[in-house]
Amino acid sequence: MLEILYTLSKSSEALQHAVIFLFNGAEENILQASHGFITQHEWAKSIRAFINLEAAGVGGKELVFQTGPENPWLVQAYVFAAKHPFASVVAQEIFQSGIIPADTDFRIYRDFGNVPGIDLAFIENGYIYHTKYDTSDRILTDSIQRAGYELLVQSSLGHYHNYTVRVILILMIACSRIYDCWVKLFFFFVAINNLKKFFTAFGLILLSWISTLVTVLIVAVFISLIGRSLSWYTHFYVSVFLYGTAAVVKLILVHSLAKKFYYKVRLTSLPLLEW
């Protein structure tokens, strides 16, 4: 943050909007500093968006794991400004579900200041986070360099004109409405032509989703019972192996059984054609 502040101060190109650099303390003590700023500081009311920097690891790609609330223009601005955007909707759902026992200044700005923002964090080697092995010599300096570059580029958020945002939002809304109408029309005709097949397929898909969810929960309970509840946190591929494999196998199993028993029965019950 200091390096970005220094670079911006030496830049010959003036920003269209002011940028506040907030160095918070007391984060581990119920996020007191961010709460004090957003509720008491005279600058708080002038803030329209924020970028929150977090770390639950020593490096890797900076992951956008929370955005909003609402305000899709902020995500569009991030995609427009960042050279190498990296985000995960799944990460946001998992974090906001409360499964991970942690919190960030993002919630304070959102809930007490009603300000939209972007929450970024390093997550590589997260298993040493808040342990005695969480030392400065393990920090990956190339990740710091990358993050600084990305954040410096994102300072161009102030140059992302409202007119451009409006045009993008109008196009997105128009496309979504057209797509939504097409989907509804398509399913309407499908339901009219063959309502029974439609509900059968829908029921089969719903059953496969529920079965998959139950399987994933069973795996999660088993991992917790053997004392490895956060083993997937270190690398993304671990979570794919633990939960993704179980989910895919369950989906294939449900549809294979349906194909073998249900559809086979229906085919054998059809009368033979007489020529």
Short mmCIF file of C-alpha atoms in Angstrom, two decimals:
data_model
loop_
_atom_site.label_atom_id
_atom_site.label_comp_id
_atom_site.label_asym_id
_atom_site.label_seq_id
_atom_site.Cartn_x
_atom_site.Cartn_y
_atom_site.Cartn_z
CA MET A 1 0.00 0.00 0.00
CA LEU A 2 2.88 2.36 0.76
CA GLU A 3 4.47 1.60 -2.60
CA ILE A 4 1.19 2.23 -4.43
CA LEU A 5 0.70 5.45 -2.50
CA TYR A 6 4.21 6.58 -3.41
CA THR A 7 3.69 5.73 -7.10
CA LEU A 8 0.38 7.57 -7.30
CA SER A 9 1.82 10.62 -5.58
CA LYS A 10 4.59 10.81 -8.19
CA SER A 11 2.29 10.24 -11.16
CA SER A 12 1.78 13.13 -13.57
CA GLU A 13 -1.77 11.98 -14.31
CA ALA A 14 -4.28 13.20 -11.76
CA LEU A 15 -7.03 10.85 -10.59
CA GLN A 16 -10.61 11.90 -11.16
CA HIS A 17 -11.56 10.81 -7.64
CA ALA A 18 -9.73 10.80 -4.35
CA VAL A 19 -8.23 7.56 -3.05
CA ILE A 20 -8.04 6.90 0.69
CA PHE A 21 -5.38 4.52 2.04
CA LEU A 22 -6.58 3.08 5.33
CA PHE A 23 -4.09 1.14 7.47
CA ASN A 24 -6.22 -0.63 10.06
CA GLY A 25 -5.11 -1.93 13.41
CA ALA A 26 -6.98 -4.08 15.93
CA GLU A 27 -8.29 -6.33 13.17
CA GLU A 28 -8.02 -9.43 15.32
CA ASN A 29 -9.88 -7.64 18.12
CA ILE A 30 -13.35 -7.62 16.53
CA LEU A 31 -12.30 -5.31 13.65
CA GLN A 32 -12.37 -2.20 15.83
CA ALA A 33 -10.34 0.10 13.58
CA SER A 34 -12.47 -0.34 10.47
CA HIS A 35 -15.62 0.03 12.56
CA GLY A 36 -14.32 3.22 14.11
CA PHE A 37 -13.42 4.68 10.74
CA ILE A 38 -16.63 3.89 8.88
CA THR A 39 -18.88 5.02 11.74
CA GLN A 40 -17.00 8.06 13.09
CA HIS A 41 -14.52 9.51 10.59
CA GLU A 42 -15.56 12.57 8.62
CA TRP A 43 -14.32 11.03 5.35
CA ALA A 44 -16.50 7.93 5.68
CA LYS A 45 -19.57 9.52 4.09
CA SER A 46 -17.62 10.43 0.95
CA ILE A 47 -16.61 6.84 0.14
CA ARG A 48 -18.41 5.22 -2.80
CA ALA A 49 -16.44 1.95 -3.04
CA PHE A 50 -13.52 0.20 -1.37
CA ILE A 51 -10.88 -2.45 -2.05
CA ASN A 52 -10.11 -4.55 1.02
CA LEU A 53 -6.75 -6.35 1.16
CA GLU A 54 -6.63 -9.62 3.09
CA ALA A 55 -4.35 -12.60 3.47
CA ALA A 56 -5.07 -16.13 4.63
CA GLY A 57 -1.83 -17.50 3.22
CA VAL A 58 1.65 -16.50 2.10
CA GLY A 59 1.06 -15.76 -1.58
CA GLY A 60 -0.40 -17.01 -4.80
CA LYS A 61 -2.90 -15.17 -6.94
CA GLU A 62 -4.94 -12.55 -5.14
CA LEU A 63 -8.45 -14.02 -5.09
CA VAL A 64 -11.58 -11.88 -5.17
CA PHE A 65 -13.78 -13.82 -2.77
CA GLN A 66 -16.40 -11.21 -1.89
CA THR A 67 -18.03 -8.38 -3.85
CA GLY A 68 -21.04 -6.16 -3.55
CA PRO A 69 -23.53 -6.07 -2.08
CA GLU A 70 -25.36 -5.62 -5.39
CA ASN A 71 -23.72 -2.79 -7.40
CA PRO A 72 -22.67 -4.90 -10.41
CA TRP A 73 -20.84 -1.88 -11.82
CA LEU A 74 -18.06 -2.54 -9.30
CA VAL A 75 -17.40 -6.03 -10.65
CA GLN A 76 -17.46 -4.66 -14.20
CA ALA A 77 -14.97 -1.99 -13.17
CA TYR A 78 -12.69 -4.64 -11.67
CA VAL A 79 -12.83 -6.76 -14.83
CA PHE A 80 -12.21 -3.65 -16.93
CA ALA A 81 -9.25 -2.43 -14.86
CA ALA A 82 -7.47 -5.59 -13.68
CA LYS A 83 -4.97 -7.09 -16.09
CA HIS A 84 -5.30 -10.57 -14.60
CA PRO A 85 -8.69 -10.76 -12.83
CA PHE A 86 -9.15 -13.80 -10.60
CA ALA A 87 -12.37 -14.36 -8.66
CA SER A 88 -14.63 -17.13 -7.42
CA VAL A 89 -18.38 -17.07 -6.83
CA VAL A 90 -18.04 -20.37 -4.97
CA ALA A 91 -15.52 -18.78 -2.60
CA GLN A 92 -17.97 -15.98 -1.82
CA GLU A 93 -20.81 -18.42 -1.13
CA ILE A 94 -18.61 -20.57 1.11
CA PHE A 95 -17.20 -17.61 3.04
CA GLN A 96 -20.54 -15.88 3.57
CA SER A 97 -22.21 -19.15 4.57
CA GLY A 98 -20.19 -19.13 7.80
CA ILE A 99 -18.41 -22.43 7.15
CA ILE A 100 -15.05 -20.66 7.48
CA PRO A 101 -14.80 -19.22 11.03
CA ALA A 102 -13.35 -15.86 9.99
CA ASP A 103 -14.36 -12.31 9.15
CA THR A 104 -12.89 -9.30 7.35
CA ASP A 105 -13.25 -5.53 7.24
CA PHE A 106 -15.47 -6.10 4.20
CA ARG A 107 -18.43 -6.93 6.44
CA ILE A 108 -17.85 -3.82 8.59
CA TYR A 109 -17.86 -1.47 5.59
CA ARG A 110 -20.85 -3.28 4.10
CA ASP A 111 -23.05 -3.55 7.18
CA PHE A 112 -22.18 -0.34 9.05
CA GLY A 113 -21.27 1.94 6.14
CA ASN A 114 -23.52 0.55 3.41
CA VAL A 115 -20.55 0.79 1.03
CA PRO A 116 -19.93 -1.71 -1.79
CA GLY A 117 -16.48 -3.16 -2.20
CA ILE A 118 -14.14 -5.89 -3.33
CA ASP A 119 -12.46 -8.30 -0.92
CA LEU A 120 -9.14 -9.79 -2.08
CA ALA A 121 -6.90 -12.28 -0.30
CA PHE A 122 -3.89 -14.53 -0.71
CA ILE A 123 -4.75 -18.16 0.13
CA GLU A 124 -1.73 -20.26 -0.87
CA ASN A 125 -0.34 -22.38 1.99
CA GLY A 126 -3.26 -21.29 4.13
CA TYR A 127 -2.70 -24.16 6.54
CA ILE A 128 0.06 -22.18 8.30
CA TYR A 129 -2.20 -19.13 8.71
CA HIS A 130 -2.24 -17.97 12.35
CA THR A 131 0.25 -20.61 13.43
CA LYS A 132 3.84 -20.36 14.66
CA TYR A 133 4.96 -21.04 11.08
CA ASP A 134 3.25 -17.91 9.79
CA THR A 135 6.46 -15.86 9.51
CA SER A 136 7.52 -13.09 7.18
CA ASP A 137 10.28 -15.14 5.54
CA ARG A 138 7.64 -17.42 4.00
CA ILE A 139 5.85 -14.60 2.20
CA LEU A 140 6.21 -14.91 -1.58
CA THR A 141 7.62 -11.58 -2.76
CA ASP A 142 6.54 -12.15 -6.37
CA SER A 143 2.94 -12.36 -5.14
CA ILE A 144 3.35 -9.02 -3.38
CA GLN A 145 4.74 -7.56 -6.60
CA ARG A 146 1.84 -8.93 -8.62
CA ALA A 147 -0.74 -7.68 -6.12
CA GLY A 148 0.83 -4.22 -6.08
CA TYR A 149 0.75 -4.06 -9.86
CA GLU A 150 -2.88 -5.18 -10.02
CA LEU A 151 -3.95 -2.69 -7.35
CA LEU A 152 -2.07 0.12 -9.04
CA VAL A 153 -3.90 -0.63 -12.27
CA GLN A 154 -7.19 -0.78 -10.37
CA SER A 155 -6.66 2.80 -9.28
CA SER A 156 -8.05 3.55 -12.74
CA LEU A 157 -11.47 2.68 -11.32
CA GLY A 158 -11.93 6.42 -11.00
CA HIS A 159 -11.57 6.72 -14.79
CA TYR A 160 -14.36 4.23 -15.42
CA HIS A 161 -17.01 6.76 -16.39
CA ASN A 162 -20.61 6.41 -15.28
CA TYR A 163 -21.72 6.67 -18.90
CA THR A 164 -19.76 3.54 -19.77
CA VAL A 165 -21.20 1.78 -16.75
CA ARG A 166 -24.75 2.71 -17.78
CA VAL A 167 -24.24 1.45 -21.34
CA ILE A 168 -22.82 -1.87 -20.10
CA LEU A 169 -25.62 -2.31 -17.56
CA ILE A 170 -28.31 -1.51 -20.14
CA LEU A 171 -26.84 -4.05 -22.55
CA MET A 172 -26.54 -6.65 -19.82
CA ILE A 173 -30.14 -6.10 -18.68
CA ALA A 174 -31.43 -6.23 -22.26
CA CYS A 175 -29.55 -9.45 -23.01
CA SER A 176 -30.67 -11.04 -19.75
CA ARG A 177 -34.32 -10.13 -20.46
CA ILE A 178 -34.16 -11.57 -23.98
CA TYR A 179 -32.47 -14.73 -22.73
CA ASP A 180 -34.95 -15.04 -19.88
CA CYS A 181 -37.92 -14.72 -22.24
CA TRP A 182 -36.42 -17.25 -24.64
CA VAL A 183 -35.83 -19.75 -21.85
CA LYS A 184 -39.34 -19.31 -20.48
CA LEU A 185 -40.86 -19.66 -23.95
CA PHE A 186 -38.79 -22.76 -24.66
CA PHE A 187 -39.77 -24.49 -21.45
CA PHE A 188 -43.39 -23.45 -21.95
CA PHE A 189 -43.58 -25.27 -25.28
CA VAL A 190 -41.68 -28.24 -23.91
CA ALA A 191 -44.14 -28.49 -21.02
CA ILE A 192 -47.12 -28.17 -23.33
CA ASN A 193 -45.87 -30.77 -25.78
CA ASN A 194 -44.70 -33.31 -23.25
CA LEU A 195 -45.45 -32.27 -19.69
CA LYS A 196 -44.90 -35.71 -18.22
CA LYS A 197 -41.41 -36.09 -19.66
CA PHE A 198 -40.49 -32.62 -18.52
CA PHE A 199 -41.42 -33.26 -14.89
CA THR A 200 -39.79 -36.69 -14.99
CA ALA A 201 -36.51 -35.19 -16.17
CA PHE A 202 -36.80 -32.36 -13.66
CA GLY A 203 -37.45 -34.82 -10.83
CA LEU A 204 -34.48 -36.93 -11.87
CA ILE A 205 -32.17 -33.90 -11.93
CA LEU A 206 -33.48 -32.73 -8.55
CA LEU A 207 -32.94 -36.20 -7.11
CA SER A 208 -29.37 -36.29 -8.42
CA TRP A 209 -28.63 -32.86 -6.91
CA ILE A 210 -30.03 -33.86 -3.51
CA SER A 211 -28.12 -37.16 -3.58
CA THR A 212 -24.94 -35.33 -4.53
CA LEU A 213 -25.41 -32.80 -1.72
CA VAL A 214 -25.92 -35.59 0.81
CA THR A 215 -22.80 -37.37 -0.44
CA VAL A 216 -20.69 -34.21 -0.18
CA LEU A 217 -21.99 -33.58 3.35
CA ILE A 218 -21.12 -37.15 4.34
CA VAL A 219 -17.58 -36.62 3.02
CA ALA A 220 -17.35 -33.32 4.92
CA VAL A 221 -18.50 -34.96 8.18
CA PHE A 222 -15.99 -37.77 7.70
CA ILE A 223 -13.15 -35.29 7.07
CA SER A 224 -14.14 -33.40 10.23
CA LEU A 225 -14.29 -36.58 12.34
CA ILE A 226 -10.73 -37.54 11.41
CA GLY A 227 -9.50 -34.04 12.31
CA ARG A 228 -8.83 -32.79 8.76
CA SER A 229 -11.67 -30.27 8.41
CA LEU A 230 -9.50 -27.59 6.74
CA SER A 231 -7.23 -29.87 4.74
CA TRP A 232 -8.85 -28.63 1.52
CA TYR A 233 -7.98 -25.02 2.37
CA THR A 234 -4.34 -25.28 1.26
CA HIS A 235 -4.89 -26.01 -2.41
CA PHE A 236 -7.93 -25.80 -4.63
CA TYR A 237 -7.19 -29.21 -6.15
CA VAL A 238 -7.58 -30.88 -2.77
CA SER A 239 -11.17 -29.68 -2.50
CA VAL A 240 -11.81 -30.83 -6.07
CA PHE A 241 -10.47 -34.29 -5.24
CA LEU A 242 -12.38 -34.58 -1.95
CA TYR A 243 -15.73 -33.15 -2.91
CA GLY A 244 -15.72 -32.83 -6.69
CA THR A 245 -14.92 -36.50 -7.26
CA ALA A 246 -17.62 -37.63 -4.84
CA ALA A 247 -20.16 -35.31 -6.46
CA VAL A 248 -19.36 -36.46 -10.02
CA VAL A 249 -19.47 -40.14 -9.05
CA LYS A 250 -22.84 -39.66 -7.36
CA LEU A 251 -24.29 -37.84 -10.36
CA ILE A 252 -23.11 -40.55 -12.74
CA LEU A 253 -24.46 -43.26 -10.44
CA VAL A 254 -27.94 -41.73 -10.17
CA HIS A 255 -28.29 -41.20 -13.93
CA SER A 256 -26.84 -44.64 -14.69
CA LEU A 257 -29.38 -46.31 -12.41
CA ALA A 258 -32.19 -44.28 -13.94
CA LYS A 259 -31.08 -45.29 -17.43
CA LYS A 260 -30.75 -48.94 -16.48
CA PHE A 261 -34.03 -49.40 -14.61
CA TYR A 262 -36.49 -46.59 -15.37
CA TYR A 263 -35.88 -46.00 -19.06
CA LYS A 264 -35.35 -49.71 -19.71
CA VAL A 265 -38.75 -50.48 -18.19
CA ARG A 266 -40.42 -47.79 -20.26
CA LEU A 267 -38.87 -49.08 -23.48
CA THR A 268 -39.85 -52.70 -22.83
CA SER A 269 -43.41 -51.65 -22.01
CA LEU A 270 -43.93 -50.01 -25.40
CA PRO A 271 -45.98 -52.14 -27.89
CA LEU A 272 -44.18 -53.53 -30.91
CA LEU A 273 -44.94 -51.89 -34.22
CA GLU A 274 -46.70 -54.10 -36.75
CA TRP A 275 -45.74 -53.70 -40.35
#
